[in-house]
Amino acid sequence: YKRQSQEAEQPRPSGEVALRSNDGEGYNKRSSTMINGVIFDMDGLMFDTERMWATFWEPALAALGLEYKEGLAEAERGTAGETSRNIVRQFYGEDCDANAIIDSLHRVADEEFQKPVPKKPGLDELLAWLDANHIPMAVASSSRVHVIEGNLNNWGLTHYFKALVSGQQVKHSKPDPEVFTKAAAMVGLAPADCLVVEDAAAGLEAARAGGMDCAIVGTAPMPFEPTYHMQDVTKLPGTIL
């Protein structure tokens, strides 16, 4: 379905919802927008794992005889692949073994993520609402695929999603839009027909670069105003009409 302005309320086909525009100066503001799919970030958005990742750096570095440097966890938030390795090099020098540091980080994470991680309030209700409205959903995360699958399986949420895209499946991580555009293609939609739901600046930048509307959840500072901004995911059904 094409996006269109609506002067009067009209019945919408199954699988299509209207997204109400917020006031403000966010990019790509529209009075009414048709959304045919929703792409979710995972860490910090669906599950309260972002703060967990921040605690993994110290033991991961200690295992290699290195000390944690202040600001590393914040700089790494929402990144993966070469972007993540380059940030490690900025903190520990161009000659550091960035691959070994990232591998150590994921060993710590794999152990911690064996058990269910805290789920964000309202997530179940939001997924059920989107599913009832026949809106296809995808997860597009910088995490590795087995971590994404593990978190979803532990909470019985995998069946909601038509596609899962991990940082391992793309050449360029956020803020490059590749993970989002790949997710859109996997659910059979154009990027412009999807809403990205994110909590991190790198994800917001990736959504804009991919020509996609973005709803930011939370209070983290952003480099620019997103299309939509809300405190938690419970507010999203009130934005999607």
C-alpha positions as a printed Julia matrix, in Angstrom:
241×3 Matrix{Float64}:
   0.0     0.0    0.0
   1.25    3.46  -0.78
   1.59    6.13   1.86
  -1.1     8.76   1.55
  -2.58   11.72   3.37
  -6.15   11.26   4.51
  -8.51   14.2    4.72
 -11.24   12.02   6.23
 -11.11    8.83   8.24
 -11.5     5.83   5.95
 -11.48    2.08   6.57
  -8.0     0.61   6.16
  -7.21   -2.77   4.65
  -5.9    -5.46   6.99
  -2.15   -5.09   7.34
  -2.11   -1.32   7.05
  -2.2     1.23   9.85
  -2.01    4.99   9.98
   0.73    6.62  12.01
  -0.21    9.86  13.71
   2.39   12.62  13.34
   3.74   14.28  16.47
   4.15   18.0   16.79
   7.71   19.25  16.44
  10.49   19.44  13.92
  11.43   15.78  13.54
  12.57   14.64  10.11
   9.98   13.49   7.56
   7.0    14.8    9.52
   3.66   14.0    7.88
   0.08   14.68   8.91
  -0.77   11.01   8.37
   1.44    8.14   7.29
   0.63    4.61   6.2
   2.81    2.0    7.85
   2.85   -1.57   6.55
   5.61   -3.06   8.7
   7.5    -2.48  11.96
  11.21   -3.18  12.48
  12.43   -3.48  16.07
  15.84   -2.96  17.52
  16.43   -5.44  20.36
  18.96   -4.42  23.02
  17.56   -1.72  25.28
  14.33   -1.56  23.27
  12.69   -4.99  23.6
  14.83   -6.25  26.45
  16.66   -4.43  29.23
  20.01   -5.69  27.95
  21.79   -2.46  27.05
  22.84   -1.89  30.66
  23.94   -5.55  30.8
  26.24   -5.1   27.8
  27.81   -2.13  29.58
  28.83   -4.41  32.47
  30.35   -7.05  30.17
  33.26   -4.9   29.03
  35.22   -4.94  32.29
  35.43   -8.74  32.7
  35.96   -9.19  28.95
  38.95   -6.85  28.99
  40.27   -8.25  32.28
  40.41  -11.71  30.69
  42.93  -10.22  28.24
  44.89   -8.33  30.9
  43.39   -4.96  29.95
  41.64   -2.33  32.02
  38.29   -0.83  31.12
  38.48    2.74  29.81
  35.71    5.13  30.73
  33.3     5.9   27.92
  33.88    2.69  25.92
  30.48    1.14  26.67
  28.66    4.33  25.71
  30.62    4.67  22.46
  29.92    1.03  21.53
  26.18    1.21  22.13
  24.2    -0.11  19.17
  27.24   -0.94  17.03
  28.66   -4.16  15.61
  31.24   -5.47  13.17
  33.93   -3.16  11.86
  32.26   -0.13  13.44
  32.61   -1.77  16.85
  36.21   -2.83  16.21
  37.15    0.67  15.11
  35.79    2.08  18.36
  37.9    -0.42  20.3
  40.95    0.78  18.35
  40.14    4.39  19.23
  40.34    3.47  22.92
  43.2     0.93  22.87
  45.27    1.95  19.86
  45.42    0.93  16.23
  47.71   -2.0   17.05
  45.41   -3.6   19.62
  43.8    -6.95  18.84
  40.28   -5.63  18.38
  38.98   -9.02  17.23
  40.19  -10.69  20.44
  38.56   -7.98  22.57
  35.2    -8.29  20.79
  35.36  -12.1   20.96
  36.04  -11.9   24.7
  33.06   -9.56  25.09
  30.76  -12.03  23.34
  32.02  -14.94  25.45
  30.94  -13.04  28.55
  27.61  -12.13  26.91
  26.9   -15.7   25.79
  27.25  -16.95  29.36
  25.01  -14.22  30.78
  22.33  -14.6   28.12
  21.75  -18.3   28.79
  18.87  -17.3   31.08
  15.93  -15.03  30.2
  16.89  -11.35  30.28
  14.54   -8.65  31.63
  11.76   -7.8   29.18
  10.61   -4.22  28.67
   7.14   -3.33  30.05
   4.39   -3.36  27.44
   6.31   -5.43  24.89
   3.89   -8.38  24.98
   0.87   -6.15  24.5
   2.49   -4.23  21.64
   3.49   -7.37  19.74
   0.05   -8.9   20.22
  -1.6    -5.69  19.0
   0.54   -5.49  15.86
  -0.03   -9.18  15.18
  -3.8    -8.78  15.56
  -3.64   -5.97  12.99
  -1.64   -8.2   10.61
   1.38   -5.88  10.6
   4.54   -7.84   9.7
   7.39   -7.42  12.17
  11.16   -7.94  12.05
  14.05   -7.65  14.48
  17.14   -5.83  13.21
  19.85   -5.9   15.87
  23.6    -5.47  16.11
  23.68   -8.55  18.34
  24.65  -11.96  17.02
  21.89  -14.15  15.65
  22.06  -16.81  18.38
  21.65  -14.07  21.0
  18.59  -12.65  19.2
  17.07  -16.11  18.84
  17.86  -17.0   22.46
  16.24  -13.88  23.89
  13.11  -14.32  21.77
  12.85  -18.06  22.41
  13.31  -17.65  26.17
  10.22  -15.43  26.26
   8.21  -17.28  23.59
   8.19  -14.32  21.19
   9.85  -15.74  18.06
   6.56  -16.51  16.29
   5.71  -12.81  16.01
   8.57  -12.04  13.62
   8.83  -12.71   9.89
  12.55  -11.88   9.84
  15.53  -11.65  12.17
  18.6    -9.73  10.99
  21.78   -9.7   13.05
  24.99   -7.73  12.88
  26.62  -10.87  11.46
  24.44  -10.71   8.35
  25.45   -7.26   7.14
  28.71   -5.7    6.0
  28.02   -2.32   7.59
  26.57   -1.84  11.07
  24.46    1.02  12.39
  24.5     3.97  11.73
  24.6     2.48   8.23
  21.02    1.53   7.25
  21.89   -1.91   5.86
  20.47   -3.92   8.78
  17.12   -2.09   8.47
  16.86   -2.17   4.68
  17.7    -5.88   4.72
  14.96   -6.49   7.3
  12.45   -4.57   5.17
  13.36   -6.65   2.12
  12.99   -9.88   4.11
   9.41   -9.0    5.04
   8.69   -7.99   1.44
   8.37   -4.23   1.96
  10.07   -1.08   0.75
  12.03    0.71   3.51
   9.75    3.74   3.25
   6.76    1.56   4.18
   8.3     0.5    7.5
   8.54    2.11  10.92
  11.78    1.54  12.82
  11.47    1.39  16.62
  14.77    2.23  18.32
  16.32    3.53  21.53
  19.83    4.49  20.37
  21.3     7.34  18.35
  23.06    4.97  15.94
  19.71    3.36  15.14
  18.03    6.71  14.6
  20.76    7.75  12.18
  20.48    4.41  10.37
  16.72    4.75   9.99
  16.99    8.24   8.53
  19.77    7.14   6.17
  17.48    4.35   4.96
  14.55    6.69   4.34
  12.49    5.18   7.13
  10.35    6.76   9.83
  11.73    6.18  13.32
  10.08    6.05  16.73
  12.6     6.59  19.51
  11.71    5.06  22.86
  13.34    6.4   26.03
  15.16    9.47  27.21
  18.68    9.03  25.78
  19.96   12.16  24.01
  19.61   12.08  20.22
  21.62   13.93  17.56
  18.38   15.2   16.0
  14.64   14.95  16.58
  13.21   11.59  15.46
   9.94   11.25  13.61
   8.28   10.14  16.84
   9.49   10.15  20.44
   7.92    8.35  23.39
   8.86    7.29  26.89
   8.16    3.57  26.51
   6.71    1.06  24.06
   3.29    1.21  25.73
   2.81    4.55  23.94
   3.25    3.12  20.44
  -0.31    1.79  19.93
  -1.54    5.31  20.72
   0.69    6.62  17.92
  -0.27    3.92  15.45
  -4.0     4.35  14.79
